[in-house]
Amino acid sequence: MIRAMLKGEGPGPLPPLLQQYVELRDRYPDYLLLFQVGDFYECFGEDAERLARALGLVLTHKSSKDFTTPMAGIPIRAFDAYAERLLKMGFRLAVADQVEPAEEAEGLVRREVTQLLTPGTLVQETLLSKEANYLAAIATGDGFGVAFLDVSTGEFKGTLLRSKSALYDELFRHRPAEVLLAPELRENREFVEEFQKRFPVMLSEAPFEPVGEGPLALRRAQGALLWYARWTQGEGFSPRPFRPYDPGAFMRLPEATLRALEVFEPIRGQDTLFGVLDETRTAFGRRLLQSWLRHPLLEAGPLEARLDRVERFVREGALREGVRRLLFRMADLERLATRLEMGRASPRDLGSLRRSLEILPELWALLGEEVVLPDLGSLLEELKAALEEELPLKLSEGGLIREGYDPHLDALRQAHREGVAYFLELEEREKARTGIPTLRVGYNAVFGYYLEVTRPYYEKVPPEYRAIQTLKDRQRYTLPEIKERERELYRLEAQIRRREEEVFLELREKARKEAEALREVARALAELDVFAALAEVAVRYGYTRPRFGDRLHIRGGRHPVVERRTSFVPNDLEMAHQLVLVTGPNMAGKSTYLRQTALIALLAQIGSFVPAEEATLPLFDRILTRIGASDDLAGGRSTFMVEMEEVALILREATEKSLVLLDEVGRGTSSLDGVAIATAVAEALHERRCYALFATHYFELTALPLPRLKNLHVAAKEEEGGLVFYHQVLPGPTTKSYGVEVARMAGLPKEVVERAKALLQVLTARREGVAEAVVERLLSLDPDSLTPLEALRLLHELKALALGAPLDTIKG
């Protein structure tokens, strides 16, 4: 029986400590139980083996008279570092703390699970990054209901989506740390496999009982999040009111676009757009900037209001520097408010709150009425009066309430000081009474207070001294009155600890009542932080304020990420509902030109200045991209299949207000198929009147008879030393692909390059010869004299000539 409960050896029974461990562990079967024993969190049995394997710990054993079990543990002082590693490995952690002092326990110290830690439900500042930490829930009904909850801030929102691709886009945009799947999805093996390939995060279970109002799928997702959050945080957890949102109210940024533009995650290297912009000084400002990048706006009014705020900070450098300097000292008030509401705020949290509230008057002095904040002066005065300057990490450590704040606490401390003074005076009094000059009063944790006498004076020791310890050259003694006074001191120390805890909890309750006001402060300061950060970037890197209009006009545009890594050649672009073909050799900068246009548009629509000398832009409803090859062979999809799926999505979604970027569409198949597909796609985009930038090597496209087609090329020139890239975009199509020259620069063997040059000349001559033969045949005809049958045969003949194939191989 015992061995089934806890891995080990021996007939049993389990000692009380292990019995307590097993009872707690059985309440949380999906969690790794970390069980406090003194200064360590221990695991026993199979859990100990799992912990030791995961962290590379030495496995020891816990032994009693009748039972021995494996044991492994981590020091409490290093808990945060180990917990972070375990969570990343996919463990759920149940933390069982000692909830009474060992010296006050009657028998076994009482332990309770005080925290359940999972990746998506963290509130501990030490375990969280500054980014939003979302728990997501997905249910089905009229489409997919997806809801997001950031337990650390209380943010709670969701939406109803009509397709799986829209669901994946929304999940990629929010990047949850943990996902709850409704039973109908969890039991769909194909869905789960595909989901986990795209999102390798922890999948967890919860009841999907509907709550709230609106579509059933969304109500089920809300219910699952609330249940799971209260299961891990306690029934007291209450998020902010649920906010339904419509992704259509913001610029649409599909997963492919966010990836291609490296908005949050780099494709190569370390740099991202977010990394370039993130000059924020607070955690809540950083989260707001991320939110703006996920949700660019569609209306000029709110954007102009944001740009006005940025421009003020651009113009007033001293104001910008002053605000940024003050914000740097600000705690994460948004998360601190949540910890206050949940009763989890530590002494240092209240110290951080005090420091942050002290900054607010300085911000008011700088900004005047521009920033409206709730009055938290009385809370600040209370915190300043109550709290010591240096505060302990844990409440149990004591020493956190100032003298003079609480009369009861002051009286207890005075009594304790008098008790300590007795022992200081005892030494002088006993020296005088006994005539022993070396007598001293000492203290240790085992014997408490004692009197110590060295060997030469043993005969002077009074008979009422009771020996408690003999050392090499001295003896230690106690007296009945010492023990009595010592007990009184311990009693006072326990009363001081309890009273400090009571005072702290009263103070924390006062702060808790201001949690919503603190969130209001955080919201206002987050905006200030983002505006000042965007202004800092604009000033430092020479960005300009964009304007909004009916045409796209960029003068001296740059790529905000690439220009940080290397010297950059600015370029211009003019277009209005046009299809712009960009030709030029590989490595000349076509893809960069496409991306920089999209990034300038994206920056403008979050309310940021842009990397250009001048920029006027339409308000785009979406940015759709097909850039770069992304094989999905594990998912059974080739590069070409992925490419075609992305192009199909673009053609379904593109409107007159969309910005579309296509890079080398059609490369994944034969050249003839590729030209045909690229031509058909170009024509379809032209019909949709969207703003389309199409980088291609297919020169055939540059001659398409489309009225809104515009040709540009990236300049390059063959010189004596090889091919020179100018990275300059000029009007008209390129005259040459330079593919063989690029192959030479890439290090292809000389003989291979020479053979390629020779073959290119032959193929070019053949193509030109074919064209001449087709033209000659057409010029020799009299169309008016052809019968329908002769005209049909002629078409087959011309097709055969164009393909360089014998006539009888062409099927018509």
Short mmCIF file of C-alpha atoms in Angstrom, two decimals, residues 302-721:
data_model
loop_
_atom_site.label_atom_id
_atom_site.label_comp_id
_atom_site.label_asym_id
_atom_site.label_seq_id
_atom_site.Cartn_x
_atom_site.Cartn_y
_atom_site.Cartn_z
CA PRO A 302 -6.89 59.11 -32.67
CA LEU A 303 -3.63 58.77 -34.62
CA GLU A 304 -3.20 62.54 -34.96
CA ALA A 305 -3.86 62.85 -31.21
CA ARG A 306 -1.07 60.32 -30.49
CA LEU A 307 1.28 62.05 -32.94
CA ASP A 308 0.62 65.41 -31.26
CA ARG A 309 1.72 63.93 -27.91
CA VAL A 310 4.85 62.41 -29.48
CA GLU A 311 5.66 65.68 -31.24
CA ARG A 312 5.53 67.64 -28.00
CA PHE A 313 8.15 65.33 -26.49
CA VAL A 314 10.22 65.59 -29.69
CA ARG A 315 10.22 69.40 -29.49
CA GLU A 316 10.75 69.69 -25.72
CA GLY A 317 13.90 67.69 -24.99
CA ALA A 318 14.19 68.81 -21.35
CA LEU A 319 10.62 67.72 -20.65
CA ARG A 320 11.22 64.36 -22.35
CA GLU A 321 14.38 63.73 -20.35
CA GLY A 322 12.74 64.77 -17.09
CA VAL A 323 9.74 62.50 -17.58
CA ARG A 324 11.89 59.53 -18.63
CA ARG A 325 14.20 60.02 -15.64
CA LEU A 326 11.26 59.96 -13.21
CA LEU A 327 9.48 57.02 -14.88
CA PHE A 328 12.63 54.92 -14.59
CA ARG A 329 12.11 54.85 -10.79
CA MET A 330 8.47 53.75 -11.07
CA ALA A 331 7.42 50.25 -9.92
CA ASP A 332 5.07 48.08 -11.99
CA LEU A 333 1.93 49.56 -10.42
CA GLU A 334 -0.38 47.56 -12.67
CA ARG A 335 0.87 44.21 -11.36
CA LEU A 336 1.34 45.55 -7.86
CA ALA A 337 -2.38 46.48 -7.79
CA THR A 338 -3.26 42.87 -8.62
CA ARG A 339 -1.00 41.50 -5.87
CA LEU A 340 -2.67 43.93 -3.42
CA GLU A 341 -6.12 42.70 -4.41
CA MET A 342 -5.03 39.08 -4.02
CA GLY A 343 -3.40 39.69 -0.61
CA ARG A 344 0.02 38.77 -2.06
CA ALA A 345 1.83 42.12 -1.74
CA SER A 346 5.09 41.79 0.23
CA PRO A 347 6.72 44.41 2.47
CA ARG A 348 9.02 45.36 -0.41
CA ASP A 349 5.97 45.76 -2.68
CA LEU A 350 4.62 48.38 -0.29
CA GLY A 351 8.07 49.98 -0.21
CA SER A 352 8.03 50.14 -4.03
CA LEU A 353 4.53 51.63 -3.89
CA ARG A 354 5.72 54.33 -1.47
CA ARG A 355 8.67 55.17 -3.73
CA SER A 356 6.42 55.34 -6.79
CA LEU A 357 3.82 57.56 -5.15
CA GLU A 358 6.61 59.96 -4.09
CA ILE A 359 7.40 60.45 -7.80
CA LEU A 360 3.86 61.56 -8.77
CA PRO A 361 4.14 65.15 -7.41
CA GLU A 362 7.37 65.58 -9.41
CA LEU A 363 5.58 64.42 -12.57
CA TRP A 364 2.71 66.84 -11.87
CA ALA A 365 5.23 69.65 -11.47
CA LEU A 366 6.71 68.82 -14.89
CA LEU A 367 3.49 68.24 -16.83
CA GLY A 368 0.89 70.37 -15.07
CA GLU A 369 -2.69 69.59 -16.09
CA GLU A 370 -1.60 67.56 -19.11
CA VAL A 371 -1.71 64.39 -17.02
CA VAL A 372 -4.73 63.79 -14.78
CA LEU A 373 -4.06 61.34 -11.95
CA PRO A 374 -6.11 60.30 -8.91
CA ASP A 375 -5.07 61.81 -5.59
CA LEU A 376 -3.17 59.19 -3.59
CA GLY A 377 -1.54 61.65 -1.17
CA SER A 378 -3.17 60.22 1.96
CA LEU A 379 -2.00 56.69 1.11
CA LEU A 380 1.53 58.01 0.52
CA GLU A 381 1.56 59.77 3.91
CA GLU A 382 0.34 56.57 5.59
CA LEU A 383 3.08 54.48 3.94
CA LYS A 384 5.79 57.03 4.81
CA ALA A 385 4.67 57.14 8.44
CA ALA A 386 4.38 53.37 8.79
CA LEU A 387 7.22 51.72 6.87
CA GLU A 388 10.92 51.51 7.64
CA GLU A 389 13.32 52.69 4.92
CA GLU A 390 14.85 49.25 4.38
CA LEU A 391 12.26 46.51 4.21
CA PRO A 392 12.62 42.72 4.45
CA LEU A 393 11.62 40.36 1.66
CA LYS A 394 9.15 38.45 3.82
CA LEU A 395 6.70 39.60 6.46
CA SER A 396 7.93 36.93 8.90
CA GLU A 397 11.39 38.55 9.02
CA GLY A 398 10.00 41.53 10.97
CA GLY A 399 11.58 44.98 11.30
CA LEU A 400 9.24 46.77 8.90
CA ILE A 401 7.06 49.15 10.98
CA ARG A 402 8.54 52.46 12.14
CA GLU A 403 8.73 53.57 15.78
CA GLY A 404 5.93 55.99 16.60
CA TYR A 405 3.36 54.61 14.14
CA ASP A 406 1.54 52.12 16.38
CA PRO A 407 1.42 52.77 20.18
CA HIS A 408 0.78 49.09 21.03
CA LEU A 409 3.80 47.98 18.99
CA ASP A 410 5.91 50.73 20.55
CA ALA A 411 4.98 49.54 24.05
CA LEU A 412 5.93 45.95 23.24
CA ARG A 413 9.27 47.08 21.80
CA GLN A 414 9.97 49.19 24.90
CA ALA A 415 9.27 46.18 27.13
CA HIS A 416 11.59 44.09 24.95
CA ARG A 417 14.37 46.70 25.21
CA GLU A 418 14.00 46.65 29.00
CA GLY A 419 14.23 42.85 28.94
CA VAL A 420 17.44 42.99 26.90
CA ALA A 421 18.78 45.71 29.25
CA TYR A 422 18.36 43.26 32.17
CA PHE A 423 20.92 40.92 30.57
CA LEU A 424 23.31 43.78 29.82
CA GLU A 425 23.11 44.87 33.48
CA LEU A 426 23.25 41.27 34.77
CA GLU A 427 26.88 40.90 33.68
CA GLU A 428 28.11 43.92 35.72
CA ARG A 429 25.94 43.02 38.71
CA GLU A 430 27.18 39.38 38.86
CA LYS A 431 30.81 40.44 38.36
CA ALA A 432 30.49 42.71 41.41
CA ARG A 433 28.57 40.14 43.49
CA THR A 434 30.87 37.14 42.77
CA GLY A 435 34.22 38.92 42.38
CA ILE A 436 34.84 37.03 39.05
CA PRO A 437 36.42 39.64 36.69
CA THR A 438 36.12 37.45 33.51
CA LEU A 439 32.46 36.59 33.99
CA ARG A 440 30.32 37.45 30.96
CA VAL A 441 26.73 37.00 29.73
CA GLY A 442 26.40 35.21 26.35
CA TYR A 443 23.69 33.81 24.08
CA ASN A 444 23.32 30.98 21.58
CA ALA A 445 20.40 29.30 19.86
CA VAL A 446 20.73 26.03 21.83
CA PHE A 447 21.01 27.24 25.45
CA GLY A 448 19.64 30.76 25.15
CA TYR A 449 21.20 33.28 27.61
CA TYR A 450 23.93 31.97 29.96
CA LEU A 451 26.67 33.05 32.35
CA GLU A 452 30.23 32.03 31.38
CA VAL A 453 33.15 31.59 33.85
CA THR A 454 36.77 30.71 32.94
CA ARG A 455 38.65 27.87 34.71
CA PRO A 456 40.74 29.95 37.21
CA TYR A 457 37.55 31.21 38.91
CA TYR A 458 35.57 27.98 39.24
CA GLU A 459 35.89 28.05 43.07
CA LYS A 460 34.17 31.47 43.17
CA VAL A 461 31.05 30.21 41.36
CA PRO A 462 28.02 30.63 43.71
CA PRO A 463 26.06 27.47 44.55
CA GLU A 464 22.84 28.78 42.93
CA TYR A 465 24.59 28.73 39.47
CA ARG A 466 23.43 25.61 37.57
CA ALA A 467 26.00 24.23 35.05
CA ILE A 468 24.62 23.63 31.55
CA GLN A 469 27.78 23.20 29.40
CA THR A 470 31.48 22.47 30.01
CA LEU A 471 34.07 23.58 27.44
CA LYS A 472 37.85 23.16 27.38
CA ASP A 473 38.72 26.11 29.64
CA ARG A 474 35.36 27.50 30.74
CA GLN A 475 31.91 26.55 31.98
CA ARG A 476 28.46 27.94 31.24
CA TYR A 477 25.71 28.34 33.85
CA THR A 478 22.13 29.47 34.16
CA LEU A 479 19.94 30.86 36.95
CA PRO A 480 16.18 30.43 37.49
CA GLU A 481 15.64 34.18 36.99
CA ILE A 482 17.56 34.05 33.65
CA LYS A 483 15.21 31.42 32.28
CA GLU A 484 12.20 33.37 33.50
CA ARG A 485 13.45 36.61 31.89
CA GLU A 486 14.36 34.71 28.73
CA ARG A 487 10.84 33.25 28.44
CA GLU A 488 9.44 36.75 28.84
CA LEU A 489 11.73 38.01 26.03
CA TYR A 490 10.59 35.21 23.70
CA ARG A 491 6.99 35.99 24.54
CA LEU A 492 7.55 39.68 23.74
CA GLU A 493 9.34 38.84 20.47
CA ALA A 494 6.41 36.67 19.38
CA GLN A 495 3.97 39.45 20.33
CA ILE A 496 6.05 41.99 18.39
CA ARG A 497 6.05 39.71 15.31
CA ARG A 498 2.29 39.23 15.55
CA ARG A 499 1.60 42.93 16.10
CA GLU A 500 3.88 43.93 13.20
CA GLU A 501 2.00 41.47 11.01
CA GLU A 502 -1.37 42.89 12.14
CA VAL A 503 -0.22 46.48 11.45
CA PHE A 504 1.20 45.52 8.07
CA LEU A 505 -1.99 43.72 7.04
CA GLU A 506 -4.07 46.77 8.07
CA LEU A 507 -1.75 48.96 6.01
CA ARG A 508 -1.95 46.57 3.03
CA GLU A 509 -5.76 46.64 3.27
CA LYS A 510 -5.69 50.45 3.04
CA ALA A 511 -3.51 50.15 -0.07
CA ARG A 512 -5.77 47.42 -1.51
CA LYS A 513 -8.72 49.81 -1.47
CA GLU A 514 -6.75 52.04 -3.87
CA ALA A 515 -5.96 49.21 -6.33
CA GLU A 516 -8.20 50.61 -9.09
CA ALA A 517 -6.74 54.09 -8.60
CA LEU A 518 -3.25 52.59 -8.95
CA ARG A 519 -4.31 50.96 -12.22
CA GLU A 520 -5.58 54.34 -13.39
CA VAL A 521 -2.17 55.85 -12.58
CA ALA A 522 -0.48 52.99 -14.44
CA ARG A 523 -2.67 53.53 -17.53
CA ALA A 524 -1.91 57.26 -17.65
CA LEU A 525 1.81 56.81 -17.04
CA ALA A 526 2.03 53.97 -19.59
CA GLU A 527 0.84 56.35 -22.31
CA LEU A 528 3.30 59.02 -21.16
CA ASP A 529 6.07 56.44 -21.22
CA VAL A 530 5.25 55.27 -24.76
CA PHE A 531 4.95 58.82 -26.12
CA ALA A 532 8.29 59.78 -24.56
CA ALA A 533 9.91 56.56 -25.81
CA LEU A 534 8.68 57.08 -29.39
CA ALA A 535 9.93 60.67 -29.23
CA GLU A 536 13.32 59.49 -27.96
CA VAL A 537 13.61 57.08 -30.92
CA ALA A 538 12.48 59.81 -33.35
CA VAL A 539 15.07 62.31 -32.11
CA ARG A 540 17.90 59.81 -31.80
CA TYR A 541 17.45 58.29 -35.27
CA GLY A 542 16.01 61.14 -37.30
CA TYR A 543 12.37 60.07 -37.76
CA THR A 544 9.72 62.46 -39.10
CA ARG A 545 6.01 62.93 -38.43
CA PRO A 546 3.88 61.11 -41.02
CA ARG A 547 0.83 62.64 -42.69
CA PHE A 548 -2.25 60.79 -43.90
CA GLY A 549 -3.70 61.19 -47.38
CA ASP A 550 -5.04 59.44 -50.50
CA ARG A 551 -1.66 58.61 -52.05
CA LEU A 552 1.49 56.95 -50.73
CA HIS A 553 4.49 59.25 -50.87
CA ILE A 554 7.73 58.40 -49.08
CA ARG A 555 10.87 60.47 -49.57
CA GLY A 556 14.14 59.16 -48.16
CA GLY A 557 12.52 56.13 -46.52
CA ARG A 558 14.66 53.74 -44.47
CA HIS A 559 14.28 50.32 -42.85
CA PRO A 560 14.14 51.01 -39.06
CA VAL A 561 15.83 47.73 -38.10
CA VAL A 562 18.39 47.29 -40.91
CA GLU A 563 19.69 50.85 -40.52
CA ARG A 564 20.76 50.00 -36.95
CA ARG A 565 23.04 47.24 -38.21
CA THR A 566 24.65 48.82 -41.28
CA SER A 567 24.94 52.02 -43.31
CA PHE A 568 21.71 52.52 -45.22
CA VAL A 569 20.76 54.07 -48.58
CA PRO A 570 17.37 55.85 -48.28
CA ASN A 571 14.84 55.42 -51.10
CA ASP A 572 11.65 57.04 -52.35
CA LEU A 573 8.28 55.58 -53.31
CA GLU A 574 5.20 57.09 -54.96
CA MET A 575 2.08 55.03 -55.59
CA ALA A 576 -1.73 55.25 -55.59
CA HIS A 577 -3.70 52.00 -55.89
CA GLN A 578 -0.93 50.71 -58.15
CA LEU A 579 0.89 47.47 -58.77
CA VAL A 580 4.59 48.31 -58.40
CA LEU A 581 6.98 45.71 -59.81
CA VAL A 582 10.46 45.82 -58.27
CA THR A 583 13.17 44.02 -60.25
CA GLY A 584 16.90 43.66 -59.70
CA PRO A 585 19.51 41.06 -58.72
CA ASN A 586 19.48 39.05 -55.51
CA MET A 587 21.11 40.83 -52.55
CA ALA A 588 20.44 44.23 -54.15
CA GLY A 589 17.82 45.12 -51.53
CA LYS A 590 14.41 44.38 -53.07
CA SER A 591 13.08 42.58 -49.96
CA THR A 592 14.39 45.34 -47.68
CA TYR A 593 12.62 47.96 -49.84
CA LEU A 594 9.34 46.07 -49.57
CA ARG A 595 9.67 45.57 -45.81
CA GLN A 596 10.65 49.16 -45.07
CA THR A 597 7.50 50.41 -46.83
CA ALA A 598 5.33 48.13 -44.69
CA LEU A 599 7.18 49.06 -41.48
CA ILE A 600 6.80 52.79 -42.19
CA ALA A 601 3.05 52.22 -42.68
CA LEU A 602 2.82 50.15 -39.49
CA LEU A 603 4.70 52.75 -37.43
CA ALA A 604 2.49 55.54 -38.75
CA GLN A 605 -0.65 53.64 -37.72
CA ILE A 606 0.47 53.15 -34.11
CA GLY A 607 1.08 56.91 -33.86
CA SER A 608 4.86 56.89 -34.21
CA PHE A 609 7.17 59.08 -36.22
CA VAL A 610 8.70 57.17 -39.16
CA PRO A 611 12.21 56.67 -40.61
CA ALA A 612 11.91 58.95 -43.65
CA GLU A 613 12.57 62.55 -44.67
CA GLU A 614 8.91 62.89 -45.57
CA ALA A 615 5.96 60.47 -45.54
CA THR A 616 2.31 60.73 -46.58
CA LEU A 617 0.38 57.50 -46.31
CA PRO A 618 -3.12 56.14 -46.79
CA LEU A 619 -4.70 54.46 -43.76
CA PHE A 620 -4.28 50.78 -44.59
CA ASP A 621 -6.85 48.25 -43.37
CA ARG A 622 -4.29 45.42 -43.47
CA ILE A 623 -0.73 44.55 -44.41
CA LEU A 624 -0.53 41.24 -46.25
CA THR A 625 2.84 39.67 -47.07
CA ARG A 626 4.35 36.75 -48.88
CA ILE A 627 8.07 37.13 -48.22
CA GLY A 628 10.64 34.35 -47.82
CA ALA A 629 10.36 30.59 -48.13
CA SER A 630 9.02 28.70 -45.11
CA ASP A 631 8.91 24.95 -45.61
CA ASP A 632 6.48 22.98 -43.50
CA LEU A 633 7.72 19.53 -44.42
CA ALA A 634 6.89 18.16 -40.97
CA GLY A 635 3.31 19.26 -41.61
CA GLY A 636 3.41 17.68 -45.06
CA ARG A 637 3.48 21.00 -46.92
CA SER A 638 6.21 22.03 -49.37
CA THR A 639 7.60 25.54 -49.77
CA PHE A 640 5.47 25.96 -52.87
CA MET A 641 2.32 24.80 -51.08
CA VAL A 642 2.90 27.21 -48.19
CA GLU A 643 3.56 30.00 -50.69
CA MET A 644 0.37 29.31 -52.63
CA GLU A 645 -1.70 29.13 -49.43
CA GLU A 646 -0.38 32.51 -48.33
CA VAL A 647 -0.99 34.02 -51.78
CA ALA A 648 -4.53 32.56 -51.78
CA LEU A 649 -5.19 34.26 -48.42
CA ILE A 650 -3.88 37.57 -49.78
CA LEU A 651 -6.12 37.39 -52.86
CA ARG A 652 -9.15 36.58 -50.67
CA GLU A 653 -8.53 39.43 -48.24
CA ALA A 654 -6.91 42.28 -50.23
CA THR A 655 -9.06 45.40 -50.60
CA GLU A 656 -8.45 48.85 -52.10
CA LYS A 657 -7.16 49.89 -48.67
CA SER A 658 -4.65 47.05 -48.28
CA LEU A 659 -0.87 47.12 -48.57
CA VAL A 660 0.37 43.90 -50.19
CA LEU A 661 3.99 42.74 -50.36
CA LEU A 662 4.95 39.82 -52.59
CA ASP A 663 8.52 38.63 -52.94
CA GLU A 664 9.40 36.21 -55.77
CA VAL A 665 6.03 34.48 -56.04
CA GLY A 666 6.25 31.34 -58.20
CA ARG A 667 9.85 30.37 -57.46
CA GLY A 668 8.87 27.02 -55.93
CA THR A 669 7.84 25.42 -59.23
CA SER A 670 9.05 25.21 -62.85
CA SER A 671 9.91 28.48 -64.57
CA LEU A 672 6.98 28.27 -66.98
CA ASP A 673 4.51 27.52 -64.19
CA GLY A 674 6.14 30.22 -62.08
CA VAL A 675 5.77 32.89 -64.78
CA ALA A 676 2.17 31.86 -65.40
CA ILE A 677 1.26 31.97 -61.70
CA ALA A 678 3.12 35.22 -61.05
CA THR A 679 1.40 36.83 -64.06
CA ALA A 680 -2.05 35.69 -62.96
CA VAL A 681 -1.42 36.90 -59.40
CA ALA A 682 -0.15 40.28 -60.63
CA GLU A 683 -3.25 40.71 -62.77
CA ALA A 684 -5.54 39.76 -59.87
CA LEU A 685 -3.85 42.28 -57.53
CA HIS A 686 -4.11 44.95 -60.23
CA GLU A 687 -7.86 44.29 -60.45
CA ARG A 688 -8.27 44.69 -56.68
CA ARG A 689 -6.74 48.21 -56.85
CA CYS A 690 -4.73 47.55 -53.66
CA TYR A 691 -1.32 49.05 -52.96
CA ALA A 692 0.88 46.16 -54.13
CA LEU A 693 4.67 45.89 -54.16
CA PHE A 694 5.79 42.82 -56.11
CA ALA A 695 9.51 41.92 -56.20
CA THR A 696 10.26 39.50 -59.02
CA HIS A 697 12.92 38.02 -61.29
CA TYR A 698 10.36 37.34 -64.02
CA PHE A 699 11.07 40.08 -66.58
CA GLU A 700 7.95 39.01 -68.46
CA LEU A 701 5.83 40.72 -65.80
CA THR A 702 7.38 44.12 -66.43
CA ALA A 703 5.76 44.24 -69.89
CA LEU A 704 2.23 43.34 -68.76
CA PRO A 705 -0.32 45.66 -70.41
CA LEU A 706 -1.86 46.88 -67.14
CA PRO A 707 -2.77 50.59 -66.84
CA ARG A 708 -1.79 50.90 -63.15
CA LEU A 709 1.46 48.93 -63.41
CA LYS A 710 4.61 50.77 -62.37
CA ASN A 711 8.14 49.41 -62.81
CA LEU A 712 11.02 50.11 -60.45
CA HIS A 713 14.42 48.46 -60.18
CA VAL A 714 17.24 48.28 -57.64
CA ALA A 715 20.42 49.57 -59.23
CA ALA A 716 23.45 47.31 -59.72
CA LYS A 717 26.37 47.37 -62.16
CA GLU A 718 29.04 44.93 -63.28
CA GLU A 719 32.45 46.49 -62.84
CA GLU A 720 35.96 45.13 -63.08
CA GLY A 721 35.97 43.92 -59.48
#
